[in-house]
CSV table of C-alpha atoms in Angstrom, one decimal:
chain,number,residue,atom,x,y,z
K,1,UNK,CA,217.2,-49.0,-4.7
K,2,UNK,CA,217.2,-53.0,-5.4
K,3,UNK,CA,215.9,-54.9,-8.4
K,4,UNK,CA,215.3,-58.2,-6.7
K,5,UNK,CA,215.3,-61.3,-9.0
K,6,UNK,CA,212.1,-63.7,-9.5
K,7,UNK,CA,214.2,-66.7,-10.1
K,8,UNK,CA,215.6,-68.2,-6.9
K,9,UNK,CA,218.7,-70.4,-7.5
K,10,UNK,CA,219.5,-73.7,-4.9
K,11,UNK,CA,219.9,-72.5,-1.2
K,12,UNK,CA,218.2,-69.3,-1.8
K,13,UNK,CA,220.7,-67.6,-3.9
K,14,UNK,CA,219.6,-64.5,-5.9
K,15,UNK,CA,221.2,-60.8,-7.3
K,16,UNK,CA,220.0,-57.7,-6.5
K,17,UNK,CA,221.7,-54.4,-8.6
K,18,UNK,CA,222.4,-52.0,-5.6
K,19,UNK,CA,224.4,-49.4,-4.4
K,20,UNK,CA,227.6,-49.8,-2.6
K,21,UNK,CA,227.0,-52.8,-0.2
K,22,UNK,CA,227.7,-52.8,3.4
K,23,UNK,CA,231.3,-52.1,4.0
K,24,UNK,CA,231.2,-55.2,6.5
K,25,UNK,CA,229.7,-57.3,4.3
K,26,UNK,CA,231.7,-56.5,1.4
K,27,UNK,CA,235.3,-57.1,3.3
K,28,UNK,CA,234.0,-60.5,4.0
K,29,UNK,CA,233.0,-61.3,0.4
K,30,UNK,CA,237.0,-60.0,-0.2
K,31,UNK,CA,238.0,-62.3,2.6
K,32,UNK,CA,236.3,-65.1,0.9
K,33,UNK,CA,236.4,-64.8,-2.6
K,34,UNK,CA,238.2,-67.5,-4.6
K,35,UNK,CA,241.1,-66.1,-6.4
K,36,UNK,CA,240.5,-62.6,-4.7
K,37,UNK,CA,242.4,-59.4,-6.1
K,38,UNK,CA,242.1,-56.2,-4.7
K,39,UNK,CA,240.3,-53.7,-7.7
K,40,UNK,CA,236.7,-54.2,-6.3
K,41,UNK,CA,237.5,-54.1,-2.6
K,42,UNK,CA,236.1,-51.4,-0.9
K,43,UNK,CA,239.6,-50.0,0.0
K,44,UNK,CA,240.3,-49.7,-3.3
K,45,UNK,CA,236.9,-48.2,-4.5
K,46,UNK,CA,237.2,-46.0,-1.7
K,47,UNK,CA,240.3,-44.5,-2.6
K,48,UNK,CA,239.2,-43.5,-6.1
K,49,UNK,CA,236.0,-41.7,-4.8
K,50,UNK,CA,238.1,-40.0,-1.7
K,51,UNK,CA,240.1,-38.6,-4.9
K,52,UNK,CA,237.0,-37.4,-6.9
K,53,UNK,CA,238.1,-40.7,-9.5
K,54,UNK,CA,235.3,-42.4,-9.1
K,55,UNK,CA,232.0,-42.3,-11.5
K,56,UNK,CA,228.6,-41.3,-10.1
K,57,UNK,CA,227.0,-43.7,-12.5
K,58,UNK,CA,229.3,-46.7,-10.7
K,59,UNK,CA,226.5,-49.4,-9.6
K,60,UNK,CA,226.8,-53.1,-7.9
K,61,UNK,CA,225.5,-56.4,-9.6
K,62,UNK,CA,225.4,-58.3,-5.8
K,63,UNK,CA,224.5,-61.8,-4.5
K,64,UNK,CA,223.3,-62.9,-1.8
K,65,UNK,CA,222.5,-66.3,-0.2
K,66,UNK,CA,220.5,-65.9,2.7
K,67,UNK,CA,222.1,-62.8,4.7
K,68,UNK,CA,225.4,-63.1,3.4
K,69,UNK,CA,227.1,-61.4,0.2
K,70,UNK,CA,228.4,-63.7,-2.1
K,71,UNK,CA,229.5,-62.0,-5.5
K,72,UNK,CA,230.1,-58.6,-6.4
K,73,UNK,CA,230.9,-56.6,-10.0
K,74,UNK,CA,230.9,-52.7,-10.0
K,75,UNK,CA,230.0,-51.6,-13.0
K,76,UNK,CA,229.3,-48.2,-15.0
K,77,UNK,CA,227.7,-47.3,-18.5
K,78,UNK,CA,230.2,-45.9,-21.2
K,79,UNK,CA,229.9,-45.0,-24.5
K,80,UNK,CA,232.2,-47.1,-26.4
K,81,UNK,CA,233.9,-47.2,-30.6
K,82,UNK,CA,232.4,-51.0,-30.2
K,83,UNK,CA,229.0,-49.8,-29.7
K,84,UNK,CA,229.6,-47.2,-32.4
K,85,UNK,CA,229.4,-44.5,-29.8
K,86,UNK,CA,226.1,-45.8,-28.2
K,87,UNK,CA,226.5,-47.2,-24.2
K,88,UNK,CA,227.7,-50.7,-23.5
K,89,UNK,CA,228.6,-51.4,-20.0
K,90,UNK,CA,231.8,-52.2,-18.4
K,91,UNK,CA,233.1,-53.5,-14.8
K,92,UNK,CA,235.3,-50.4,-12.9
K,93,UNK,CA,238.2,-49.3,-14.7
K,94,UNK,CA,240.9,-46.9,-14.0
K,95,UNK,CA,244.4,-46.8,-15.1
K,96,UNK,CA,245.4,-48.2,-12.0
K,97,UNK,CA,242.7,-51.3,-11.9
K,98,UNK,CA,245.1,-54.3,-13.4
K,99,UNK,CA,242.3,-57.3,-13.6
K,100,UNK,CA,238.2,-56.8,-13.7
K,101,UNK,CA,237.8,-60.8,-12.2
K,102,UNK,CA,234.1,-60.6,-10.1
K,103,UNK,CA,234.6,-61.3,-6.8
K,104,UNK,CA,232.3,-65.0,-6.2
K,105,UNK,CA,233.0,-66.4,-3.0
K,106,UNK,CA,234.4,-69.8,-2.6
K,107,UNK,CA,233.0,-73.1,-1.2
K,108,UNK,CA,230.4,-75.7,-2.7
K,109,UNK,CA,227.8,-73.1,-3.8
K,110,UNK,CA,229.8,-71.3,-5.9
K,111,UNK,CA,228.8,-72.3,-9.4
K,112,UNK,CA,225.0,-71.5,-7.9
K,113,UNK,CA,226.7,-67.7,-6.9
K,114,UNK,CA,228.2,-67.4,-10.5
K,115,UNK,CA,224.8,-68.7,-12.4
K,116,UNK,CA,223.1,-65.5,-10.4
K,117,UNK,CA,225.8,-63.3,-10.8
K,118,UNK,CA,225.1,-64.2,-14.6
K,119,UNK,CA,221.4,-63.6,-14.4
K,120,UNK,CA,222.5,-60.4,-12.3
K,121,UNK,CA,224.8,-59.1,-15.7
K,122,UNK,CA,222.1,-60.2,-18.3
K,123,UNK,CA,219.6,-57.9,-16.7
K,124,UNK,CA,222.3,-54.9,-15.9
K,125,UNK,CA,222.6,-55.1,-19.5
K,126,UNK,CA,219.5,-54.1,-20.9
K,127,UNK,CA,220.1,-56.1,-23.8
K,128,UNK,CA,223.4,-54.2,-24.4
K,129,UNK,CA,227.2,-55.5,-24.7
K,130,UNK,CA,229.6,-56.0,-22.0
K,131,UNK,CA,233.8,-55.1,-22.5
K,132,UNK,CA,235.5,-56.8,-20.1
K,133,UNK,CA,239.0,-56.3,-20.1
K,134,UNK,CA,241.2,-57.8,-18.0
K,135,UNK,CA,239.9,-60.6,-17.5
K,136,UNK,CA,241.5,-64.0,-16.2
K,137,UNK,CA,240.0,-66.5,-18.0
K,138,UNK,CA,241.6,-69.0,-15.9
K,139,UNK,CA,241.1,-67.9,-12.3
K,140,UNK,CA,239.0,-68.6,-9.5
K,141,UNK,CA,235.5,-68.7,-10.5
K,142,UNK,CA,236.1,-66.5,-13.9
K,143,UNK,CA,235.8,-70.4,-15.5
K,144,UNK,CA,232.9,-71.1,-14.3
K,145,UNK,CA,231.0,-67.3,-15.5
K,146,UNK,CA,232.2,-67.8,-18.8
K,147,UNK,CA,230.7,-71.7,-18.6
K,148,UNK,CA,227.3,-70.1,-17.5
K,149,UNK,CA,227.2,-67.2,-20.2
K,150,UNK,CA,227.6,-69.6,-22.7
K,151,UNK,CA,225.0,-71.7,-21.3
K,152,UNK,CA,222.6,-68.7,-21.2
K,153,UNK,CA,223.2,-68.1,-24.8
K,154,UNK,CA,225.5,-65.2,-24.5
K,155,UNK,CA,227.7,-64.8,-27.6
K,156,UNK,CA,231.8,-64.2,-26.3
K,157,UNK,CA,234.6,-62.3,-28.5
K,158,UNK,CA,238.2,-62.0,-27.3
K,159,UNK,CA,239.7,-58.9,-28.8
K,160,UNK,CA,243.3,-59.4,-27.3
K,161,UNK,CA,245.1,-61.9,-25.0
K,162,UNK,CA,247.8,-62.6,-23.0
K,163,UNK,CA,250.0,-64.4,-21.0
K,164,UNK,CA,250.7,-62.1,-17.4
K,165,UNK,CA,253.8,-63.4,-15.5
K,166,UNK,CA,253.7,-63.8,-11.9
K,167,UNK,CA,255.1,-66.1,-9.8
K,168,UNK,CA,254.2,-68.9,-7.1
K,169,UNK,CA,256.0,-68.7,-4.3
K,170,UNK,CA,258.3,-71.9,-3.7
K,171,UNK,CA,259.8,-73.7,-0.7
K,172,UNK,CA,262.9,-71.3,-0.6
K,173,UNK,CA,264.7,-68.9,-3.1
K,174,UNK,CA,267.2,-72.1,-4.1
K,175,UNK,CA,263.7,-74.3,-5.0
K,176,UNK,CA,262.7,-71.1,-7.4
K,177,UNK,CA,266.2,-71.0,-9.1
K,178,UNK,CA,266.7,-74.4,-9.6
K,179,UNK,CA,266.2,-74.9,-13.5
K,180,UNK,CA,264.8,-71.2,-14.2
K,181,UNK,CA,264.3,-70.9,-18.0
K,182,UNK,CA,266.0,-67.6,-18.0
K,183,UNK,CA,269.3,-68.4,-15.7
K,184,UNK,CA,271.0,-65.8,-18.0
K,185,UNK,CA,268.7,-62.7,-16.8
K,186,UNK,CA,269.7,-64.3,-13.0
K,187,UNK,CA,273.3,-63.8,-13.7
K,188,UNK,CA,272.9,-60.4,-15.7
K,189,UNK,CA,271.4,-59.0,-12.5
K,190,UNK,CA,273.8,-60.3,-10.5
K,191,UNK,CA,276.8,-58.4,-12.0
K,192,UNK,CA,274.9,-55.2,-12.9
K,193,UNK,CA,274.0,-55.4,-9.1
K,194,UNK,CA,278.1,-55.5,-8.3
K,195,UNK,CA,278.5,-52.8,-10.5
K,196,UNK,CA,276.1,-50.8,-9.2
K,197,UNK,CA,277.5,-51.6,-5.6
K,198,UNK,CA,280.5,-50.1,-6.2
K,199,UNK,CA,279.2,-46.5,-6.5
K,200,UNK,CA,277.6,-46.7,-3.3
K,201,UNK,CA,276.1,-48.9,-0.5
K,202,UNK,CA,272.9,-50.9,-2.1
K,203,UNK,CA,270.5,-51.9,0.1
K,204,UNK,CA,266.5,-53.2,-0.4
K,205,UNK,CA,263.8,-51.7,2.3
K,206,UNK,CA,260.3,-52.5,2.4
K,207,UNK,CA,257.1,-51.3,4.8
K,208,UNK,CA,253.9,-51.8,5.2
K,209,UNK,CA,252.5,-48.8,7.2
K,210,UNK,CA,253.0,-46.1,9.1
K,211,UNK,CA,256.0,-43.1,8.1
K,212,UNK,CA,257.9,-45.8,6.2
K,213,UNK,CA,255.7,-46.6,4.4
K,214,UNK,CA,254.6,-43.1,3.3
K,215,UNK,CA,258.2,-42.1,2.4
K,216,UNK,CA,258.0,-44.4,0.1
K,217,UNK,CA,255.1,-43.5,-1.6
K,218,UNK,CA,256.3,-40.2,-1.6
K,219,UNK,CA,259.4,-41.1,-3.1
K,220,UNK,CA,257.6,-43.3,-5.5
K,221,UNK,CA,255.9,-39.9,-6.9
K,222,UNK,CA,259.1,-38.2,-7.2
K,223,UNK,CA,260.8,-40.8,-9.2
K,224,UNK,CA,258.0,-41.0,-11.7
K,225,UNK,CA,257.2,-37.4,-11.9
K,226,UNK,CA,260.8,-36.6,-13.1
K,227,UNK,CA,261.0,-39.5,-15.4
K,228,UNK,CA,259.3,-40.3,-18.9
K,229,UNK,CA,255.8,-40.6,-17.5
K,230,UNK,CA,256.6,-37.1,-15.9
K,231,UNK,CA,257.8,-35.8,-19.3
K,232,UNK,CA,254.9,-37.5,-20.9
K,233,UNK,CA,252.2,-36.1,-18.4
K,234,UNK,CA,251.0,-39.1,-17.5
K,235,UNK,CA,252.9,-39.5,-14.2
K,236,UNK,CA,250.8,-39.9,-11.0
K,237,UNK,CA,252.3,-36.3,-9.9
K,238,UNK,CA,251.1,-35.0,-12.6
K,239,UNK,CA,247.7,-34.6,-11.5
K,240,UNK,CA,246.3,-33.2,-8.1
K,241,UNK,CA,243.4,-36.5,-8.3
K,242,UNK,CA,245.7,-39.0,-9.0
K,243,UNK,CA,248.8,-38.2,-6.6
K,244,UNK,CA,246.0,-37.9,-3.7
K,245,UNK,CA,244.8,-41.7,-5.6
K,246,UNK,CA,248.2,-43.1,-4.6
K,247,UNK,CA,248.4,-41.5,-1.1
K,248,UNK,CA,244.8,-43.2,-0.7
K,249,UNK,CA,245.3,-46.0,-2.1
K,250,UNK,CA,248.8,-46.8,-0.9
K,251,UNK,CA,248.1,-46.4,2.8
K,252,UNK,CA,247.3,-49.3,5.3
K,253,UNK,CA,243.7,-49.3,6.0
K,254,UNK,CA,241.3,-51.8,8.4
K,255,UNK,CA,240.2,-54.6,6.3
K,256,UNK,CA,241.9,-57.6,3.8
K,257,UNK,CA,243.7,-55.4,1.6
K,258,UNK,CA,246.8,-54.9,2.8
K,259,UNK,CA,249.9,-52.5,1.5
K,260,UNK,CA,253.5,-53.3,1.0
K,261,UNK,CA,256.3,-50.7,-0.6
K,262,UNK,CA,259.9,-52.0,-1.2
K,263,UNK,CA,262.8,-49.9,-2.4
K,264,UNK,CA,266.0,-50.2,-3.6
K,265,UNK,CA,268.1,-47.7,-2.1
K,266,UNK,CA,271.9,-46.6,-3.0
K,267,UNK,CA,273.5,-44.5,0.0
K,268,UNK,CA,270.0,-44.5,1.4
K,269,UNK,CA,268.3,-42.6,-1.4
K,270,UNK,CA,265.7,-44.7,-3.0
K,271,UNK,CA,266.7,-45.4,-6.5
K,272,UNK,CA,263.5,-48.1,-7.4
K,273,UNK,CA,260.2,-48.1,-5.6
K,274,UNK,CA,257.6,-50.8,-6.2
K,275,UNK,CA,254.1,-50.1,-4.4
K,276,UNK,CA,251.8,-53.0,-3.9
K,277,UNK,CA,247.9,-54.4,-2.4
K,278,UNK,CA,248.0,-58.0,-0.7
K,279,UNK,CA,244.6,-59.6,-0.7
K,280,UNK,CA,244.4,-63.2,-0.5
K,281,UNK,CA,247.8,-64.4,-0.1
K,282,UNK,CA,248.6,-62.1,-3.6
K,283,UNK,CA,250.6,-59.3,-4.0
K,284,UNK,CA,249.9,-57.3,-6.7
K,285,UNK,CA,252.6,-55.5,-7.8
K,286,UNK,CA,250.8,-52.2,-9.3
K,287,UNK,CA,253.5,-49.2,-9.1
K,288,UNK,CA,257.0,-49.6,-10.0
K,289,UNK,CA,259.4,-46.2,-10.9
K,290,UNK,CA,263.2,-46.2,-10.4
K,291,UNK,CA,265.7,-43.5,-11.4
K,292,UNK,CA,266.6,-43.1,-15.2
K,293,UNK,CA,269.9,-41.6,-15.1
K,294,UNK,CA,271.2,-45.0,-13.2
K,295,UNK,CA,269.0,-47.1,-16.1
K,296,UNK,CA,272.4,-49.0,-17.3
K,297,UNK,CA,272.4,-50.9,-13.7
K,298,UNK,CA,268.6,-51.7,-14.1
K,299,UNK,CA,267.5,-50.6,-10.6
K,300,UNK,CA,264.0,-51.7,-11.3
K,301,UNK,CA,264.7,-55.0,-12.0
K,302,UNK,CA,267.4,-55.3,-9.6
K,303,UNK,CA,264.5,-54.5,-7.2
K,304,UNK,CA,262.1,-57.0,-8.6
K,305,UNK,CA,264.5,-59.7,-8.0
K,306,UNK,CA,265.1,-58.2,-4.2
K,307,UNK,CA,261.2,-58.6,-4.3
K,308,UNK,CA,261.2,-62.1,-5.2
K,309,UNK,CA,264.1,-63.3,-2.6
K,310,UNK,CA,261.8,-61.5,0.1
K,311,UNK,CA,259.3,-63.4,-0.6
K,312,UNK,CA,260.5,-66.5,-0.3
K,313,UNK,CA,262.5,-65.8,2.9
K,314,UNK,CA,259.6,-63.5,5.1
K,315,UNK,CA,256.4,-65.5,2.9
K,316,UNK,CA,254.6,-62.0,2.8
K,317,UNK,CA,252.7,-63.7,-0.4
K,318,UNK,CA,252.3,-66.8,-1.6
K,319,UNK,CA,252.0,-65.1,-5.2
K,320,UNK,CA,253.7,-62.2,-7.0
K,321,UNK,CA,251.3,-60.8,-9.5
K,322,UNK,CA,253.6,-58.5,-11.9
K,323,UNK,CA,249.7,-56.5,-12.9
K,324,UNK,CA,251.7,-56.3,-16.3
K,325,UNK,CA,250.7,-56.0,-19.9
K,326,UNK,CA,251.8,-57.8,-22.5
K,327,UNK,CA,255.8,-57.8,-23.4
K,328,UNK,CA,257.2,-57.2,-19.5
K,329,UNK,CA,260.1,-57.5,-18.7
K,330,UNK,CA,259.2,-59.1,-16.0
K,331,UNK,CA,258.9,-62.4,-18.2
K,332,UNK,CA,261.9,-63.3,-17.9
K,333,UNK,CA,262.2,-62.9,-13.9
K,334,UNK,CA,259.4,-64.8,-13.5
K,335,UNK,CA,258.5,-68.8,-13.8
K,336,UNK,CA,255.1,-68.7,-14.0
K,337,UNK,CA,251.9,-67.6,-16.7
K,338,UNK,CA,248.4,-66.6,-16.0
K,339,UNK,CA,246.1,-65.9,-19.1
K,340,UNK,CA,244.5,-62.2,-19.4
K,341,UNK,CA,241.9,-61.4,-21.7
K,342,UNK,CA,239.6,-58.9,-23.1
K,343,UNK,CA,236.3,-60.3,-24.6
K,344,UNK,CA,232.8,-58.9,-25.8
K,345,UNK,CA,230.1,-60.7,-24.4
K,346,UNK,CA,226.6,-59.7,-25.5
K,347,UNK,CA,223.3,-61.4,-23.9
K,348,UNK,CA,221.0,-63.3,-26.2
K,349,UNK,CA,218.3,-61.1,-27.5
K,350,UNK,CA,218.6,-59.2,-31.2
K,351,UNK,CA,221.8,-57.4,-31.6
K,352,UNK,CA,222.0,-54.4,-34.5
K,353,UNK,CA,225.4,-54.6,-34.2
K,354,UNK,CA,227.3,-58.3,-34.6
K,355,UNK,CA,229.5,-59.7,-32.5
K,356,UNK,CA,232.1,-60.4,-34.9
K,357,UNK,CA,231.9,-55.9,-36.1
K,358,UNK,CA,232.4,-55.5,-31.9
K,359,UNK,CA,235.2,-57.2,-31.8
K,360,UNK,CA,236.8,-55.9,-34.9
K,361,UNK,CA,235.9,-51.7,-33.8
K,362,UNK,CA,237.3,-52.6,-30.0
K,363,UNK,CA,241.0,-54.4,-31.9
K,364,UNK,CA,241.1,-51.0,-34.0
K,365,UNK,CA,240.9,-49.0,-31.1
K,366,UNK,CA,243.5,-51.1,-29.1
K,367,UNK,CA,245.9,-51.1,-32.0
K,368,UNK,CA,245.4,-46.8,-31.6
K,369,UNK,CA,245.9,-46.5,-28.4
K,370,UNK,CA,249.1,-48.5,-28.1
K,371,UNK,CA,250.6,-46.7,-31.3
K,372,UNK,CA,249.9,-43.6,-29.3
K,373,UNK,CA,251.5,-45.1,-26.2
K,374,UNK,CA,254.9,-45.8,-28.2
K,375,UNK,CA,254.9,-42.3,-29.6
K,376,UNK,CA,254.6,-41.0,-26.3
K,377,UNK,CA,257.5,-42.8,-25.0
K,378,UNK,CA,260.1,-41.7,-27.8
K,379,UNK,CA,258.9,-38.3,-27.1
């Protein structure tokens, strides 16, 4: 079922809010999107519905300009406190989604693929609000949606932001060192690393399919289950659907999105597992676990750094996304910033409730949810 738009942009650009789109199609959008991450692939969606995580209500805003795909946003209703309880609408979300950027290919049309991307979200809407959270307001063409929004006479509301570290790959390991802010953390690592080498022979592994690679993952699972997120229930053990998420999710399938695991292993027992998607040149570093009883020697971010040489040595990215929130500890191991945001944007047209109450009711609930977070993790 298609709602097909009136307005024709320049070279025959127009939305359409669809179904899934053709799997071909939409691995060639991937393929081509500026700034691409890997949340609203198909591999990704795919994995969510093959372990029953995925919403029946989930729909496509889509582009088109002539017979090709061009931008892409799955989306689903929710009832929401900034709403009050009534349905706003939201791009695909899971605990495991880590930015909610639409995917708008690149090239010289693509300000004319964001405008109807725009006009694709204004009449998704309904007249209702969007929560976008997420978001990186300075990526790719995430600019240039904003610009048009604005344009269009949406009103826009940031209820949080941050700064996410990640880092851009440099000519060699020596070239990222040279004058790192945080020199200190370098050294630090460096003797718990020795220390940590003298209970046992340290060594960093990495796959990217095949039986490696789903050792790892399995390991992954077993590290978390038995550590706080295990105690707390929230590990990805802990729940038939989302252990058979990772398995899907972390398993090398045809298409752009590709899957890396690295450990850290002491005596060959992995002791810190990182699980990641590479789209675009990008890694983004979703997963990380790493044994508790050995937390003095800080596997995890021994393994981070072990990341970080790999990648200047084998060039498996040109970027390290850390897919953190806000306080990592991963900014210190890393040189570089991109901005995150969540923001309200509502579509002209009247509004019962205002902008400035939305924005308000969705900090509240933020503020909630991480003092329930903390309490949690002292339990």
């Amino acid at each position: 079922m298609t709602a097909a738009n009136p307005l024709r942009a320049p070279s025959d650009v127009a939305f359409a809010l669809t179904d899934a789109p053709d799997p071909v199609a939409w691995d060639a959008l991937v393929a081509a999107s500026t700034a691409p991450h890997p949340h609203f692939a198909r591999h990704v969606i795919d994995a969510h519905r093959a372990a029953g995580l995925l919403s029946a209500a989930l729909r496509y805003v889509t582009v088109r300009q002539g017979d090709r795909l061009v931008a892409l946003l799955p989306y689903a209703p929710t009832r929401d406190l900034c709403g009050l309880g009534s349905r706003i609408l939201r791009p695909f979300l899971s605990p495991y989604v880590t930015a909610t950027a639409s995917l708008i290919a690149d090239g010289p049309d693509r300000t004319a693929h964001a405008r109807a991307l725009v006009a694709g979200l204004e009449a998704a809407s309904g007249g209702r609000a969007w929560r976008w959270p997420l978001l990186p307001t300075g990526e790719g063409a995430v600019p240039d949606m904003l610009a048009e929004m604005r344009r269009r006479g949406w009103a826009i509301g940031t209820v949080a932001a941050f700064d996410r570290p990640v880092m851009d790959r440099r000519a060699d390991q020596a070239a990222f060192l040279a004058d790192h802010p945080n020199r200190a953390r370098f050294k630090d690592l460096r003797r718990r690393a020795r220390r940590l080498a003298e209970t046992g022979a340290v060594a960093h592994v990495s796959a990217a399919d095949g039986p490696d690679l789903a050792r790892l993952v399995a390991a992954f699972l077993d590290l978390e289950r038995v550590g706080w997120k295990g105690k707390a229930g929230t590990a990805m053990a802990c729940r038939p659907e989302s252990a058979a998420l990772a398995r899907a999710l972390f398993t090398a399938t045809p298409g752009p999105v590709g899957v890396r695991a690295d450990a850290l292993t002491l005596d060959g027992r992995p002791i810190a597992v990182s699980l990641a998607l590479v789209t675009g040149g990008t890694a983004t570093l979703l997963k990380t676990a790493y044994d508790e009883g050995l937390r003095s020697h800080a596997p995890g971010l021994l393994l981070e750094a072990e990341i970080v040489r790999a990648c200047h040595e084998t060039g498996f990215a040109e970027r390290l996304d850390s897919a953190t929130l806000d306080g990592s500890a991963l900014e210190s191991l890393y040189r570089d910033r991109t901005p995150i945001a969540e923001v309200i944007a509502v579509p002209p047209g009247r509004q019962v409730i205002s902008l400035e109450r939305r924005v308000r009711l969705a900090r509240f609930e933020r503020d909630a949810r991480a003092a329930a977070k903390r309490a949690l993790r002292r339990r």
